[in-house]
Amino acid sequence: IAFVPGVELTTQHEGVEVHLLGYGFDPKNAELLERLRGLRGARPSDTLTVHDTLRNSASGSQISTIEAISLVHRAGGKAFLAHPLHSAPDFESLEALVITLKGEGLDGIEALYAGFSAEDQIRLLDLAARCGLLVSAGTDLHAVRPGEATPAGIEMPTELWKAFRDAVCLPNPQHIQRQKPVRRPARP
């Protein structure tokens, strides 16, 4: 079992709320941690989940989507557009947004999303392929509440999973701490 560091940030792009996922970053990155602390500063005291905390606080903090992409990259991670059909009023506008954000360093889109129809997922997979972007999958499940039915996950084709895994899980030179070789005393 492997764990991938991840975060969802609510960002702003040209006055529109855009959710960005960061994966595979260094969870000890000082700049990222400081920024997340700042984003959490405005959270309401009754927030129950990390997701709610980030969503509620990031909305008030006004971090731009482009700034968030750069922040995730500086922390050694990859940036994905979360539940992309929620980011634009129609598919043509979404395609324009994805192309713009790709130019700013966007690494992938959450094309496989439990809330989207099979047809929409196919269109998003095609968009990712045409733009040379990675694909992630998600259910948007952030907390299990008593009495609620919760999906166990979402299926992802092996080829797409391997590309995602290789991009976000393989050791990133930015967050591998280099150890100096230990010098042994010379033998007499």
Coordinates of N, CA and C in Angstrom, one line a residue:
I1 N 0.9 -1.2 0.0 CA 0.0 0.0 0.0 C 0.9 1.2 0.0
A2 N 0.6 2.2 -0.9 CA 1.3 3.4 -1.0 C 0.4 4.6 -0.7
F3 N 0.9 5.6 -0.2 CA 0.1 6.8 0.0 C 0.7 8.0 -0.8
V4 N -0.2 8.8 -1.4 CA 0.2 9.9 -2.2 C -0.2 11.2 -1.5
P5 N 0.7 12.1 -1.1 CA 0.3 13.3 -0.6 C -0.6 14.1 -1.5
G6 N -1.7 14.6 -1.0 CA -2.6 15.3 -1.9 C -3.3 16.4 -1.1
V7 N -3.7 17.4 -1.9 CA -4.5 18.6 -1.4 C -5.4 19.1 -2.4
E8 N -6.6 19.6 -2.0 CA -7.5 20.2 -2.9 C -7.6 21.7 -2.5
L9 N -7.3 22.6 -3.5 CA -7.3 24.0 -3.2 C -8.4 24.7 -4.0
T10 N -9.2 25.5 -3.4 CA -10.2 26.3 -4.1 C -9.4 27.6 -4.5
T11 N -9.4 27.8 -5.9 CA -8.6 28.9 -6.4 C -9.6 29.8 -7.2
Q12 N -9.0 30.9 -7.7 CA -9.8 31.8 -8.6 C -9.0 32.0 -9.9
H13 N -9.8 31.9 -11.0 CA -9.2 32.2 -12.3 C -10.2 33.1 -13.1
E14 N -9.8 34.3 -13.3 CA -10.6 35.3 -14.0 C -12.0 35.4 -13.4
G15 N -12.1 35.4 -12.0 CA -13.3 35.6 -11.3 C -14.1 34.3 -11.2
V16 N -13.6 33.2 -11.6 CA -14.4 31.9 -11.5 C -13.7 31.0 -10.5
E17 N -14.4 30.4 -9.7 CA -13.9 29.4 -8.7 C -13.4 28.1 -9.5
V18 N -12.2 27.7 -9.2 CA -11.6 26.6 -9.9 C -11.0 25.7 -8.8
H19 N -11.3 24.4 -8.7 CA -10.6 23.6 -7.7 C -9.4 22.9 -8.4
L20 N -8.3 22.9 -7.6 CA -7.1 22.4 -8.1 C -6.6 21.3 -7.1
L21 N -6.2 20.2 -7.7 CA -5.6 19.1 -6.9 C -4.1 19.1 -7.0
G22 N -3.4 19.0 -5.9 CA -2.0 18.8 -5.9 C -1.7 17.4 -5.4
Y23 N -0.8 16.7 -6.2 CA -0.5 15.3 -5.8 C 1.1 15.2 -5.8
G24 N 1.6 14.3 -5.0 CA 3.0 13.9 -5.0 C 4.0 15.0 -4.6
F25 N 3.5 16.0 -3.9 CA 4.4 17.0 -3.4 C 5.1 16.6 -2.1
D26 N 6.1 17.3 -1.8 CA 6.8 17.1 -0.5 C 6.0 17.6 0.6
P27 N 5.4 16.8 1.5 CA 4.5 17.2 2.5 C 5.2 18.0 3.6
K28 N 6.6 18.1 3.5 CA 7.3 18.9 4.5 C 7.8 20.2 3.9
N29 N 7.4 20.5 2.6 CA 7.8 21.8 2.0 C 7.4 23.0 2.8
A30 N 8.3 23.8 3.2 CA 8.1 24.9 4.1 C 7.1 25.9 3.4
E31 N 7.4 26.2 2.2 CA 6.6 27.2 1.5 C 5.1 26.8 1.4
L32 N 4.9 25.5 1.0 CA 3.5 25.0 0.9 C 2.8 25.0 2.2
L33 N 3.5 24.5 3.2 CA 2.9 24.4 4.6 C 2.6 25.8 5.1
E34 N 3.4 26.8 4.8 CA 3.1 28.2 5.3 C 1.9 28.7 4.6
R35 N 1.8 28.5 3.3 CA 0.7 28.9 2.5 C -0.6 28.3 3.0
L36 N -0.6 26.9 3.2 CA -1.7 26.2 3.7 C -2.2 26.7 5.1
R37 N -1.2 27.0 5.9 CA -1.5 27.6 7.2 C -2.3 28.9 7.1
G38 N -1.8 29.7 6.1 CA -2.5 31.0 5.9 C -3.9 30.8 5.3
L39 N -4.1 29.8 4.5 CA -5.4 29.5 3.9 C -6.3 29.0 5.0
R40 N -5.8 28.3 5.9 CA -6.6 27.8 7.0 C -7.0 28.8 8.0
G41 N -6.3 29.9 8.0 CA -6.5 30.9 9.1 C -7.9 31.4 9.2
A42 N -8.7 31.4 8.1 CA -10.0 32.0 8.1 C -11.1 30.9 8.3
R43 N -10.7 29.7 8.6 CA -11.7 28.6 8.7 C -12.6 28.8 9.8
P44 N -13.9 28.4 9.6 CA -14.8 28.4 10.7 C -14.5 27.4 11.7
S45 N -14.9 27.6 13.0 CA -14.5 26.7 14.1 C -15.3 25.4 14.0
D46 N -16.4 25.3 13.3 CA -17.2 24.1 13.2 C -16.8 23.2 12.0
T47 N -15.7 23.5 11.3 CA -15.4 22.7 10.1 C -15.0 21.3 10.6
L48 N -15.5 20.3 9.9 CA -15.4 18.9 10.3 C -14.3 18.2 9.5
T49 N -14.0 18.6 8.3 CA -13.0 17.8 7.5 C -11.9 18.8 7.0
V50 N -10.8 18.2 6.6 CA -9.7 18.9 6.0 C -10.2 19.6 4.7
H51 N -11.0 18.8 3.9 CA -11.6 19.3 2.7 C -12.4 20.6 2.9
D52 N -13.3 20.5 3.9 CA -14.1 21.7 4.3 C -13.2 22.9 4.7
T53 N -12.2 22.6 5.5 CA -11.3 23.6 5.9 C -10.6 24.3 4.7
L54 N -10.1 23.5 3.8 CA -9.4 24.1 2.7 C -10.4 24.8 1.8
R55 N -11.5 24.2 1.5 CA -12.5 24.9 0.6 C -13.0 26.2 1.2
N56 N -13.3 26.2 2.5 CA -13.9 27.4 3.2 C -12.8 28.5 3.3
S57 N -11.6 28.1 3.6 CA -10.6 29.1 3.8 C -10.0 29.6 2.5
A58 N -9.8 28.7 1.6 CA -9.2 29.1 0.3 C -10.1 30.1 -0.4
S59 N -11.4 29.9 -0.3 CA -12.3 30.8 -1.0 C -12.0 32.3 -0.5
G60 N -11.8 32.4 0.8 CA -11.6 33.8 1.3 C -10.1 34.3 1.1
S61 N -9.2 33.4 0.8 CA -7.8 33.8 0.6 C -7.5 34.3 -0.8
Q62 N -8.3 33.9 -1.8 CA -8.1 34.4 -3.1 C -6.8 34.0 -3.7
I63 N -6.4 32.8 -3.6 CA -5.2 32.2 -4.3 C -5.6 32.0 -5.7
S64 N -4.8 32.5 -6.6 CA -5.2 32.3 -8.0 C -4.8 30.9 -8.5
T65 N -5.5 30.4 -9.5 CA -5.2 29.1 -10.0 C -3.8 29.0 -10.5
I66 N -3.3 30.0 -11.2 CA -1.9 30.0 -11.7 C -0.9 30.0 -10.5
E67 N -1.2 30.7 -9.5 CA -0.3 30.8 -8.3 C -0.3 29.4 -7.6
A68 N -1.5 28.8 -7.5 CA -1.6 27.5 -6.9 C -0.8 26.4 -7.7
I69 N -0.9 26.4 -9.0 CA -0.2 25.5 -9.9 C 1.3 25.6 -9.6
S70 N 1.8 26.9 -9.6 CA 3.2 27.1 -9.3 C 3.6 26.7 -7.9
L71 N 2.8 26.9 -6.9 CA 3.1 26.5 -5.6 C 3.2 25.0 -5.5
V72 N 2.3 24.3 -6.1 CA 2.4 22.8 -6.1 C 3.7 22.3 -6.7
H73 N 4.0 22.9 -7.9 CA 5.2 22.6 -8.6 C 6.5 22.8 -7.7
R74 N 6.5 24.0 -7.1 CA 7.7 24.3 -6.3 C 7.8 23.4 -5.1
A75 N 6.7 22.7 -4.7 CA 6.8 21.7 -3.6 C 7.1 20.3 -4.2
G76 N 7.3 20.3 -5.5 CA 7.7 19.0 -6.1 C 6.5 18.1 -6.6
G77 N 5.3 18.7 -6.6 CA 4.1 18.0 -7.0 C 3.6 18.2 -8.4
K78 N 2.5 17.6 -8.7 CA 1.8 17.8 -10.0 C 0.4 18.4 -9.7
A79 N 0.0 19.3 -10.6 CA -1.3 20.0 -10.4 C -2.3 19.5 -11.4
F80 N -3.5 19.2 -10.9 CA -4.6 18.6 -11.7 C -5.8 19.5 -11.5
L81 N -6.6 19.7 -12.6 CA -7.9 20.4 -12.5 C -8.9 19.4 -11.9
A82 N -9.5 19.7 -10.7 CA -10.4 18.9 -10.1 C -11.8 19.0 -10.7
H83 N -12.6 17.9 -10.7 CA -13.9 17.9 -11.3 C -14.2 19.0 -12.3
P84 N -13.5 18.9 -13.5 CA -13.4 20.0 -14.4 C -14.7 20.5 -15.0
L85 N -15.7 19.7 -15.1 CA -17.0 20.2 -15.7 C -17.7 21.2 -14.7
H86 N -17.2 21.3 -13.5 CA -17.7 22.3 -12.6 C -17.0 23.6 -12.7
S87 N -16.0 23.7 -13.5 CA -15.2 24.9 -13.7 C -15.5 25.8 -14.8
A88 N -16.5 25.3 -15.7 CA -16.8 26.1 -16.8 C -18.3 25.9 -17.2
P89 N -19.0 26.8 -17.8 CA -20.4 26.7 -18.1 C -20.7 25.7 -19.2
D90 N -19.7 25.4 -20.1 CA -19.9 24.4 -21.2 C -18.6 23.8 -21.5
F91 N -18.6 22.8 -22.4 CA -17.4 22.1 -22.7 C -16.4 22.9 -23.5
E92 N -16.9 23.8 -24.4 CA -16.0 24.6 -25.2 C -15.2 25.6 -24.2
S93 N -15.9 26.2 -23.3 CA -15.3 27.0 -22.3 C -14.3 26.3 -21.4
L94 N -14.6 25.0 -21.1 CA -13.7 24.2 -20.3 C -12.4 23.9 -21.1
E95 N -12.6 23.6 -22.4 CA -11.4 23.3 -23.3 C -10.5 24.5 -23.3
A96 N -11.1 25.7 -23.4 CA -10.3 26.9 -23.5 C -9.5 27.1 -22.1
L97 N -10.2 26.8 -21.0 CA -9.6 27.0 -19.7 C -8.5 26.0 -19.6
V98 N -8.7 24.7 -20.0 CA -7.7 23.7 -19.9 C -6.4 24.1 -20.7
I99 N -6.6 24.6 -21.9 CA -5.5 25.0 -22.7 C -4.8 26.1 -22.1
T100 N -5.5 27.1 -21.5 CA -4.8 28.2 -20.8 C -4.0 27.7 -19.7
L101 N -4.6 26.9 -18.8 CA -3.9 26.4 -17.6 C -2.8 25.5 -18.0
K102 N -2.9 24.7 -19.1 CA -1.8 23.8 -19.5 C -0.6 24.7 -19.9
G103 N -0.8 25.9 -20.5 CA 0.2 26.8 -20.8 C 0.9 27.4 -19.5
E104 N 0.2 27.3 -18.4 CA 0.7 27.8 -17.1 C 1.3 26.7 -16.3
G105 N 1.3 25.5 -16.8 CA 1.9 24.3 -16.1 C 1.0 23.3 -15.6
L106 N -0.3 23.3 -15.9 CA -1.2 22.3 -15.4 C -0.7 20.9 -15.9
D107 N -0.7 19.9 -15.0 CA -0.2 18.6 -15.4 C -1.3 17.6 -15.8
G108 N -2.5 17.8 -15.3 CA -3.5 16.8 -15.6 C -4.9 17.3 -15.2
I109 N -5.9 16.5 -15.5 CA -7.3 16.7 -15.2 C -7.9 15.5 -14.5
E110 N -8.9 15.7 -13.7 CA -9.6 14.6 -13.0 C -10.8 14.2 -14.0
A111 N -10.4 13.5 -15.0 CA -11.3 13.1 -16.1 C -12.3 12.0 -15.6
L112 N -11.8 11.2 -14.7 CA -12.7 10.1 -14.2 C -13.2 10.5 -12.9
Y113 N -14.4 10.9 -12.8 CA -15.0 11.5 -11.6 C -16.4 10.9 -11.4
A114 N -16.7 10.4 -10.2 CA -17.9 9.7 -9.9 C -19.2 10.4 -10.3
G115 N -19.1 11.7 -10.2 CA -20.3 12.5 -10.5 C -20.6 12.8 -12.0
F116 N -19.7 12.3 -12.9 CA -19.8 12.6 -14.3 C -20.4 11.4 -15.0
S117 N -21.1 11.6 -16.1 CA -21.6 10.5 -16.9 C -20.5 9.8 -17.6
A118 N -20.7 8.6 -18.1 CA -19.7 7.9 -18.9 C -19.3 8.7 -20.2
E119 N -20.3 9.3 -20.8 CA -20.1 10.2 -22.0 C -19.2 11.3 -21.6
D120 N -19.5 12.0 -20.5 CA -18.6 13.2 -20.1 C -17.2 12.7 -19.8
Q121 N -17.1 11.6 -19.2 CA -15.8 11.1 -18.9 C -15.0 10.8 -20.1
I122 N -15.6 10.2 -21.1 CA -15.0 9.9 -22.4 C -14.5 11.3 -23.1
R123 N -15.4 12.3 -23.0 CA -15.0 13.6 -23.6 C -13.8 14.2 -22.8
L124 N -13.8 14.0 -21.5 CA -12.7 14.5 -20.7 C -11.4 13.7 -21.0
L125 N -11.5 12.4 -21.1 CA -10.3 11.6 -21.5 C -9.7 12.1 -22.8
D126 N -10.6 12.3 -23.8 CA -10.2 12.8 -25.1 C -9.5 14.2 -25.0
L127 N -10.1 15.1 -24.2 CA -9.5 16.4 -24.0 C -8.1 16.2 -23.4
A128 N -7.9 15.4 -22.4 CA -6.6 15.2 -21.7 C -5.6 14.7 -22.7
A129 N -6.0 13.7 -23.6 CA -5.1 13.1 -24.6 C -4.7 14.2 -25.6
R130 N -5.7 15.0 -26.1 CA -5.4 16.0 -27.1 C -4.4 17.1 -26.5
C131 N -4.5 17.3 -25.2 CA -3.7 18.4 -24.6 C -2.4 17.8 -24.0
G132 N -2.2 16.5 -24.0 CA -1.0 15.9 -23.5 C -1.0 16.0 -21.9
L133 N -2.2 15.8 -21.3 CA -2.3 15.9 -19.9 C -2.5 14.5 -19.2
L134 N -2.0 14.4 -18.0 CA -2.2 13.2 -17.2 C -3.7 13.2 -16.8
V135 N -4.1 12.0 -16.3 CA -5.5 11.8 -15.9 C -5.5 11.3 -14.5
S136 N -6.4 11.9 -13.6 CA -6.6 11.4 -12.3 C -8.1 10.9 -12.2
A137 N -8.4 10.2 -11.1 CA -9.8 9.8 -10.9 C -10.2 10.1 -9.5
G138 N -11.4 10.4 -9.3 CA -11.8 10.7 -7.9 C -13.3 10.6 -7.7
T139 N -13.7 10.5 -6.4 CA -15.1 10.4 -6.0 C -15.5 11.7 -5.3
D140 N -14.6 12.5 -4.9 CA -14.8 13.7 -4.1 C -15.3 13.3 -2.7
L141 N -14.9 12.2 -2.2 CA -15.3 11.7 -0.9 C -14.2 12.3 0.1
H142 N -14.6 13.1 1.0 CA -13.7 13.7 1.9 C -13.9 13.3 3.4
A143 N -15.1 12.7 3.7 CA -15.4 12.3 5.0 C -16.5 11.3 5.0
V144 N -16.4 10.3 5.9 CA -17.4 9.3 6.0 C -18.3 9.7 7.2
R145 N -19.5 9.9 6.9 CA -20.5 10.3 8.0 C -21.4 9.1 8.3
P146 N -21.7 9.0 9.6 CA -22.5 7.8 10.0 C -23.8 7.8 9.2
G147 N -24.2 6.6 8.8 CA -25.4 6.4 8.1 C -25.4 6.7 6.6
E148 N -24.3 7.3 6.1 CA -24.2 7.6 4.6 C -23.6 6.4 3.9
A149 N -24.2 6.1 2.7 CA -23.5 5.2 1.8 C -22.3 5.9 1.2
T150 N -21.2 5.2 1.2 CA -20.0 5.9 0.6 C -19.4 5.0 -0.5
P151 N -19.1 5.5 -1.6 CA -18.4 4.7 -2.7 C -17.0 4.3 -2.2
A152 N -16.7 3.1 -2.5 CA -15.3 2.6 -2.1 C -14.2 3.2 -3.0
G153 N -14.5 3.7 -4.1 CA -13.5 4.2 -5.1 C -14.1 4.3 -6.4
I154 N -13.2 4.5 -7.4 CA -13.6 4.6 -8.8 C -12.6 3.9 -9.6
E155 N -13.0 3.2 -10.6 CA -12.2 2.4 -11.5 C -11.4 3.3 -12.4
M156 N -10.1 2.9 -12.7 CA -9.3 3.7 -13.6 C -8.5 2.7 -14.4
P157 N -8.6 2.9 -15.7 CA -7.8 1.9 -16.6 C -6.3 1.8 -16.2
T158 N -5.8 0.6 -16.3 CA -4.4 0.4 -15.8 C -3.4 1.3 -16.5
E159 N -3.5 1.5 -17.8 CA -2.6 2.4 -18.5 C -2.6 3.8 -17.9
L160 N -3.8 4.4 -17.6 CA -3.9 5.7 -17.0 C -3.4 5.7 -15.6
W161 N -3.7 4.7 -14.8 CA -3.2 4.6 -13.5 C -1.7 4.6 -13.4
K162 N -1.0 3.8 -14.3 CA 0.4 3.7 -14.3 C 1.1 5.0 -14.7
A163 N 0.5 5.8 -15.6 CA 1.0 7.1 -16.0 C 0.9 8.1 -14.8
F164 N -0.3 8.0 -14.1 CA -0.5 8.9 -12.9 C 0.5 8.5 -11.8
R165 N 0.6 7.2 -11.5 CA 1.5 6.7 -10.5 C 2.9 7.1 -10.8
D166 N 3.4 6.9 -12.0 CA 4.7 7.2 -12.3 C 5.0 8.7 -12.2
A167 N 4.0 9.5 -12.5 CA 4.2 11.0 -12.4 C 4.2 11.5 -11.0
V168 N 3.4 10.9 -10.1 CA 3.3 11.4 -8.8 C 3.9 10.6 -7.6
C169 N 4.2 9.3 -7.9 CA 4.7 8.5 -6.8 C 6.1 8.1 -6.9
L170 N 6.7 8.2 -8.1 CA 8.2 7.9 -8.2 C 9.0 9.0 -7.4
P171 N 10.1 8.6 -6.9 CA 10.9 9.6 -6.1 C 11.1 10.8 -7.0
N172 N 10.9 11.9 -6.4 CA 11.1 13.2 -7.0 C 12.4 13.8 -6.4
P173 N 13.4 14.1 -7.3 CA 14.6 14.6 -6.8 C 14.5 15.8 -6.0
Q174 N 13.4 16.6 -6.1 CA 13.2 17.8 -5.3 C 13.0 17.5 -3.8
H175 N 12.4 16.4 -3.5 CA 12.2 16.1 -2.1 C 12.8 14.8 -1.6
I176 N 13.9 14.4 -2.3 CA 14.8 13.4 -1.7 C 15.9 14.1 -1.0
Q177 N 16.0 13.9 0.3 CA 17.1 14.5 1.0 C 18.4 13.8 0.7
R178 N 19.3 14.5 0.2 CA 20.6 13.9 -0.1 C 21.4 13.7 1.2
Q179 N 21.9 12.5 1.4 CA 22.7 12.3 2.5 C 24.2 12.3 2.1
K180 N 25.0 12.9 2.9 CA 26.4 13.0 2.6 C 27.0 11.6 3.0
P181 N 27.9 11.1 2.2 CA 28.5 9.9 2.5 C 29.3 9.9 3.8
V182 N 29.2 8.8 4.5 CA 29.8 8.8 5.8 C 31.3 8.4 5.6
R183 N 32.2 9.2 6.1 CA 33.6 8.9 5.9 C 34.0 8.0 7.1
R184 N 34.6 6.9 6.7 CA 35.1 6.0 7.7 C 36.6 6.4 7.9
P185 N 37.0 6.2 9.2 CA 38.4 6.5 9.5 C 39.3 5.6 8.7
A186 N 40.4 6.1 8.3 CA 41.4 5.3 7.6 C 41.9 4.2 8.6
R187 N 42.2 3.0 8.0 CA 42.7 2.0 8.9 C 44.2 2.2 9.0
P188 N 44.7 1.9 10.2 CA 46.2 2.1 10.4 C 47.0 1.1 9.6

